Coordinates of C-alpha atoms in Angstrom, one line a residue:
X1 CA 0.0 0.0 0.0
X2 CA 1.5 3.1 -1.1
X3 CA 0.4 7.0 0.7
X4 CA -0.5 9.4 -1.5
X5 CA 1.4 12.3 0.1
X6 CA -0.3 15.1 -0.6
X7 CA 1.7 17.1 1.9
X8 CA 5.0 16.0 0.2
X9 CA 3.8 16.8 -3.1
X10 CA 2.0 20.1 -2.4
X11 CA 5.7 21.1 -0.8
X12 CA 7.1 20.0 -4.3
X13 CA 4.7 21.7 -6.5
X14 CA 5.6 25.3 -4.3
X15 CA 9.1 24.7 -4.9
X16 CA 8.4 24.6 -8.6
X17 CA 6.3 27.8 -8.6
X18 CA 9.2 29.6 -6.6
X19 CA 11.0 29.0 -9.2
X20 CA 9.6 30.3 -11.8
X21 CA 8.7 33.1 -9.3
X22 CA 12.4 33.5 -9.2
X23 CA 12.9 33.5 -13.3
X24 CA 10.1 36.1 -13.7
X25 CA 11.8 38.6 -10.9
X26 CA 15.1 38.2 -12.2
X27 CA 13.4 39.1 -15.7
X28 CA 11.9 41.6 -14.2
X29 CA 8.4 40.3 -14.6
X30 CA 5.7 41.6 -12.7
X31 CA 4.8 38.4 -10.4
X32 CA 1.3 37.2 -9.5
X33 CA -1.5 38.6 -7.0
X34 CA -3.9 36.6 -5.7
X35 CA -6.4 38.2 -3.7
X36 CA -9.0 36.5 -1.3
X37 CA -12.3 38.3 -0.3
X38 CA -13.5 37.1 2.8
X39 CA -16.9 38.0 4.4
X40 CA -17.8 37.5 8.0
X41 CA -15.9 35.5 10.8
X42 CA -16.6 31.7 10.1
X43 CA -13.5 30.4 12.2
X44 CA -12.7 27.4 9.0
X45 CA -12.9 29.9 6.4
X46 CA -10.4 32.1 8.1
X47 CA -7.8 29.7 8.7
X48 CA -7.9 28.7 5.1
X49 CA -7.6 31.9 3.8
X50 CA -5.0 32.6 6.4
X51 CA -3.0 29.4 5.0
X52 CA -3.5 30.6 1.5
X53 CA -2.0 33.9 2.1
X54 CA 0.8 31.8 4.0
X55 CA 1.4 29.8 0.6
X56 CA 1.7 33.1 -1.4
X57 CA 4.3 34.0 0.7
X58 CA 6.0 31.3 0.5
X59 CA 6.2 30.9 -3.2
X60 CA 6.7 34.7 -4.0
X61 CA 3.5 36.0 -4.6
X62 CA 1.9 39.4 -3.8
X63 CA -1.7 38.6 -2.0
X64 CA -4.1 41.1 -0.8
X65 CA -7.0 39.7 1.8
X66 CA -9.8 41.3 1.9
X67 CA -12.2 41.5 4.8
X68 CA -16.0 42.4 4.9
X69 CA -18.2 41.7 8.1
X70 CA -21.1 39.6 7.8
X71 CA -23.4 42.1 7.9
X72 CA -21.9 43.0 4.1
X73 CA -24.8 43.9 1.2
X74 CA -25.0 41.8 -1.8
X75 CA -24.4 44.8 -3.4
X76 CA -21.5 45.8 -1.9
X77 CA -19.7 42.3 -2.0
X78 CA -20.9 42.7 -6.0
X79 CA -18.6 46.3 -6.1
X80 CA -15.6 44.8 -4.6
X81 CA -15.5 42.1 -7.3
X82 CA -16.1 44.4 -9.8
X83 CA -13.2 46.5 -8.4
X84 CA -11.2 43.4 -8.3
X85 CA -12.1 42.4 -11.9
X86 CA -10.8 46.1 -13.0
X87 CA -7.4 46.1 -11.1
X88 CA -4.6 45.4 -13.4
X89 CA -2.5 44.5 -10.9
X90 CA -4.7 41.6 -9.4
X91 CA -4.0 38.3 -11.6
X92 CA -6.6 35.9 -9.8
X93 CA -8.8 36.2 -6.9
X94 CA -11.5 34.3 -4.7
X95 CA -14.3 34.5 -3.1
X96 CA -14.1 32.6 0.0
X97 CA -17.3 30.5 1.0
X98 CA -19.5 29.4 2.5
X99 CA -21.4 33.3 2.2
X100 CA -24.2 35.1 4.6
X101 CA -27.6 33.8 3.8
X102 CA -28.3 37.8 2.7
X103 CA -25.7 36.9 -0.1
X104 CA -26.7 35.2 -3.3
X105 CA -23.5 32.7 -3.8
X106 CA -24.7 32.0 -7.8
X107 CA -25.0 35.8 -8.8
X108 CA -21.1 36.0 -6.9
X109 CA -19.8 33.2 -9.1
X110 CA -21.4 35.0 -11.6
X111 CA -19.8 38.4 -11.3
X112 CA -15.8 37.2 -11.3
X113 CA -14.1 38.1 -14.3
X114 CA -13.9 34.4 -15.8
X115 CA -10.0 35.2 -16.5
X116 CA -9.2 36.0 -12.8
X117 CA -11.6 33.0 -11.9
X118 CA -8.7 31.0 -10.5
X119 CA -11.0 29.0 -8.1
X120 CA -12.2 27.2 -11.7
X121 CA -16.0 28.1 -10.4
X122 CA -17.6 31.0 -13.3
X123 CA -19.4 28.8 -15.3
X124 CA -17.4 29.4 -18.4
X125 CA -14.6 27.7 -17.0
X126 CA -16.7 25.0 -16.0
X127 CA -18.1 24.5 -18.8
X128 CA -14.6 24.3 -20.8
X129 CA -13.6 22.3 -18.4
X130 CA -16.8 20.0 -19.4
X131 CA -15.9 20.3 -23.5
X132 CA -12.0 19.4 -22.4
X133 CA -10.6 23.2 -23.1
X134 CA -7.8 25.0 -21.6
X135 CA -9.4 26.8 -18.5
X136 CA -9.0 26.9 -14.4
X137 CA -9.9 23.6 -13.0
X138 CA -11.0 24.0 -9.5
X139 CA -8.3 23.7 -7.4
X140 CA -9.1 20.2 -5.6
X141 CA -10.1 18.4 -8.8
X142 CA -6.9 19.8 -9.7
X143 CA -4.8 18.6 -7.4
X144 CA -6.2 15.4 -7.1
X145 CA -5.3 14.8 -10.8
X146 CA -2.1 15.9 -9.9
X147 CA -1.6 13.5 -7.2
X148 CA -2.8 10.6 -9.6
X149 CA -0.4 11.3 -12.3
X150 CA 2.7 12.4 -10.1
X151 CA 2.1 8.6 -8.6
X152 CA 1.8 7.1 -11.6
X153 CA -1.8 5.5 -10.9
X154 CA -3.0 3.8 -13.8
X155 CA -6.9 5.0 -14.9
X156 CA -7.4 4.2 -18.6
X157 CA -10.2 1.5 -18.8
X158 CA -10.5 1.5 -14.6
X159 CA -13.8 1.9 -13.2
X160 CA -13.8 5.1 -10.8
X161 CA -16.5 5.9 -8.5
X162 CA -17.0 9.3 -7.0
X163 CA -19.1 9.5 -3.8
X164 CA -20.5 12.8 -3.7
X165 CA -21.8 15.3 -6.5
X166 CA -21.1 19.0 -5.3
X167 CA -20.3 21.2 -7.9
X168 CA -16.6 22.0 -6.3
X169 CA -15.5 18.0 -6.4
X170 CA -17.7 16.0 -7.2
X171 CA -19.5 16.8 -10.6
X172 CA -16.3 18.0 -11.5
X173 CA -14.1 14.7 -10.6
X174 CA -16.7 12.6 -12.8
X175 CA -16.2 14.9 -15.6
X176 CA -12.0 14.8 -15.3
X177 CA -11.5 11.3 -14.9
X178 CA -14.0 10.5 -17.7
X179 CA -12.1 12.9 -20.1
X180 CA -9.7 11.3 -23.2
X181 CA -6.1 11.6 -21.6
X182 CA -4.2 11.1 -18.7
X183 CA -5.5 11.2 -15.7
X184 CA -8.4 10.2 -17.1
X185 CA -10.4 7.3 -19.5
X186 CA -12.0 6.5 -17.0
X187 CA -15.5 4.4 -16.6
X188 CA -17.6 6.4 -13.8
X189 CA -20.1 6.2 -11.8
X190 CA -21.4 9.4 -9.8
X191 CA -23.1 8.6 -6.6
X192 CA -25.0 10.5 -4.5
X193 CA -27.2 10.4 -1.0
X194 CA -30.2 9.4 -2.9
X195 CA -27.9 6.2 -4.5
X196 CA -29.2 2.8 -4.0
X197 CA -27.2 -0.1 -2.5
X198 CA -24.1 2.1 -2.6
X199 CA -21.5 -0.7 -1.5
X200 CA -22.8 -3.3 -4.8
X201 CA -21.1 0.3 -6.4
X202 CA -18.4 0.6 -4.6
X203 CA -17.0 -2.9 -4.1
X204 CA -16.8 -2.8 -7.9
X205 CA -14.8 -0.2 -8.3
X206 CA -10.7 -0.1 -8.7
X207 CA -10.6 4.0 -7.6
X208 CA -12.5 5.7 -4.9
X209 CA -12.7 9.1 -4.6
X210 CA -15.1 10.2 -2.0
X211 CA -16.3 13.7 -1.5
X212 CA -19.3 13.0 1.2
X213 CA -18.5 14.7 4.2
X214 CA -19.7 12.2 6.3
X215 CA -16.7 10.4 8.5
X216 CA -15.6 6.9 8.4
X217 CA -18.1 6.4 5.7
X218 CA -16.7 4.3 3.6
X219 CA -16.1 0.6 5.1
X220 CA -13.3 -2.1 4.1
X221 CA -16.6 -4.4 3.3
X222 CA -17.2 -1.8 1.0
X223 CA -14.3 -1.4 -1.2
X224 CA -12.3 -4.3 -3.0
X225 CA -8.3 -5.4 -2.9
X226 CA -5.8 -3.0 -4.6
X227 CA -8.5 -0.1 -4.7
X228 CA -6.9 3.1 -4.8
X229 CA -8.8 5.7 -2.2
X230 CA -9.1 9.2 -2.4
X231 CA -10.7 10.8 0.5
X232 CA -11.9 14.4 0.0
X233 CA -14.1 14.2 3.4
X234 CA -12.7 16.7 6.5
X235 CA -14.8 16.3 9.3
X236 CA -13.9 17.8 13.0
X237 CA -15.2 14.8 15.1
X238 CA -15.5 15.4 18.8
X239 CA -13.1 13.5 20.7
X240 CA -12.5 14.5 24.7
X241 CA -9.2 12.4 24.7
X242 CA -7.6 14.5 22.2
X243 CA -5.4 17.7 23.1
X244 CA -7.7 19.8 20.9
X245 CA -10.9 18.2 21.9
X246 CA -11.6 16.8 18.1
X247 CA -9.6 15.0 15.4
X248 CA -10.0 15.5 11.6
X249 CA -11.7 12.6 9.8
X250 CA -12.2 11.9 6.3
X251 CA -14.7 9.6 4.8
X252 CA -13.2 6.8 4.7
X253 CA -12.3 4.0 7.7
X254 CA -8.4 4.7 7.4
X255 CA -7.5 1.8 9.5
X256 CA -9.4 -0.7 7.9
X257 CA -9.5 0.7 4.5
X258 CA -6.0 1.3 4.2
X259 CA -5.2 -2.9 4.8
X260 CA -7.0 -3.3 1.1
X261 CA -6.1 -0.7 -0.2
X262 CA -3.0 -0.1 -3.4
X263 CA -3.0 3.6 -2.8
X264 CA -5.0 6.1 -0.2
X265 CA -4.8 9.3 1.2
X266 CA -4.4 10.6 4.0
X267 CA -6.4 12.7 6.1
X268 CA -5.3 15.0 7.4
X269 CA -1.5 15.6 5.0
X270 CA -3.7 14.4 1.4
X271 CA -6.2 16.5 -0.4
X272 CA -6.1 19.4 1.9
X273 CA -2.2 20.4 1.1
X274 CA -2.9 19.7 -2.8
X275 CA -5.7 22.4 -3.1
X276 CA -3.9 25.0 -2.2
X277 CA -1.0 23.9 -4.3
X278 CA -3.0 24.3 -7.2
X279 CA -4.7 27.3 -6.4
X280 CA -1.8 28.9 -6.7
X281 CA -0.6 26.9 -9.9
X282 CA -3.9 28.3 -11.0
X283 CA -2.5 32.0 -10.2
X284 CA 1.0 31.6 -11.8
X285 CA -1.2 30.2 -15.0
X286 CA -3.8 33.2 -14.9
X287 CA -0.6 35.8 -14.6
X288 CA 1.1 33.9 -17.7
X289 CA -2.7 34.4 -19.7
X290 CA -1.9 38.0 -19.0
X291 CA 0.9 38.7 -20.4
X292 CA -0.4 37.1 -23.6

């Protein structure tokens, strides 16, 4: 049973950016900005945009965070985008969710500039994504390609099965690993809460990648020798014995799991570390579009 490492290979991936970080300044290139716009205090949603700013640090890239309370307008979340859409200086930006119920996520998504969209969620990247064009895949999806094809896992003519069908992993997962190419050539099957006799599914399939959210879901019984696991899931579970009061669980019954298991991930030190890895591969690519 190998680890997929996504800790190891996020680290790897930053090196390569700061390199060509490093080429650009010494070209004297302008490097990229990524902005974030965060609005209200959710406690997860700050820490990840902490650890993105973090990354762009790390790697050589300008960032700007920007904060609105939680009592923010629609409206006045929409001119802040539209500000960032007209700042030349700002290659790619997100919007952080989840938003404040007053807050209309769709007409949000809608708003970003497509070509500053590196969070691969405007529906014109989507949909080139979906027709197998050049565009920003979201930044999990992403990763989790990236993972597959830095381990050399094998997918042409395997049948993958994708637990979950959000429009951030899975929907797009079952597109990508169905695509002609590498990751890819894939037979899938997208289930959902509302699929039937889920483990007749699952014990059929040679790659796992489950997006549910729900921990431990996923049962050795459930899964077949040599399957290769990706668990999306991140779940704070109460537990009193722990320092922090909670561990973080993924979908999947590690332990157990892993003994069948040719390749898995890890949770935490998998998917996590990869998606912001390629959020920012998604930044250098946007900046390299504008020069263009």
């Amino acid at each position: 049973m190998t680890i997929l490492d996504g800790k190891k290979v996020s680290n790897d991936i930053k090196n390569e950016i700061a390199a060509e970080v490093d080429k650009m300044k010494a070209n004297g290139e302008k490097v990229p900005h990524l902005a974030a716009i965060i609005v209200g205090n959710d406690g997860a949603s700050l820490t990840y945009v902490g650890s993105k700013v973090k990354a762009c640090e790390r790697v050589g890239f300008e960032s700007t965070l920007v904060k609105m309370p939680d009592t923010t307008s629609e409206l006045e979340l929409l001119k802040k985008i539209k500000e960032l859409n007209e700042d030349d200086n700002i290659d790619g930006f997100i919007v952080q969710l989840p938003l404040p119920p007053q807050i209309d996520t769709q007409k949000v998504l809608l708003t970003v500039d497509p070509s500053k969209d590196v969070d691969g969620f405007h529906p014109e990247n989507f949909g080139k994504m979906a027709l197998d064009m050049s565009t920003f895949i979201p930044a999990t999806p992403f990763g989790i390609l990236e993972l597959l094809q830095r381990y050399n896992v094998e997918t042409k003519g395997k049948h993958t099965v994708v637990i979950g069908r959000s429009h951030i992993v899975g929907r797009p997962m079952s597109i990508l690993m169905s695509r002609k190419g590498w990751p890819g050539n894939s037979t899938v099957t997208l289930t959902h809460s509302n699929t039937k006799n889920i483990a007749q599914i699952t014990t059929q399939a040679d790659i796992i990648i489950s997006a549910l959210g729900v921990p431990n879901f996923l049962k050795a019984e459930m899964v077949k020798d040599d399957v290769v696991i990706i668990d999306v899931g991140i779940t704070r579970v109460e537990d009193p014995t722990h320092p922090k009061g909670y561990v973080i669980t993924g979908d999947v019954d590690f332990e157990n799991v892993s003994k069948k298991a040719s390749y898995i991930t890890p949770v935490p030190g998998g998917v996590g570390p990869m998606t912001i890895a390629m959020l920012l591969k998604n930044t250098l690519l946007a900046r390299e579009q504008r020069k263009v």
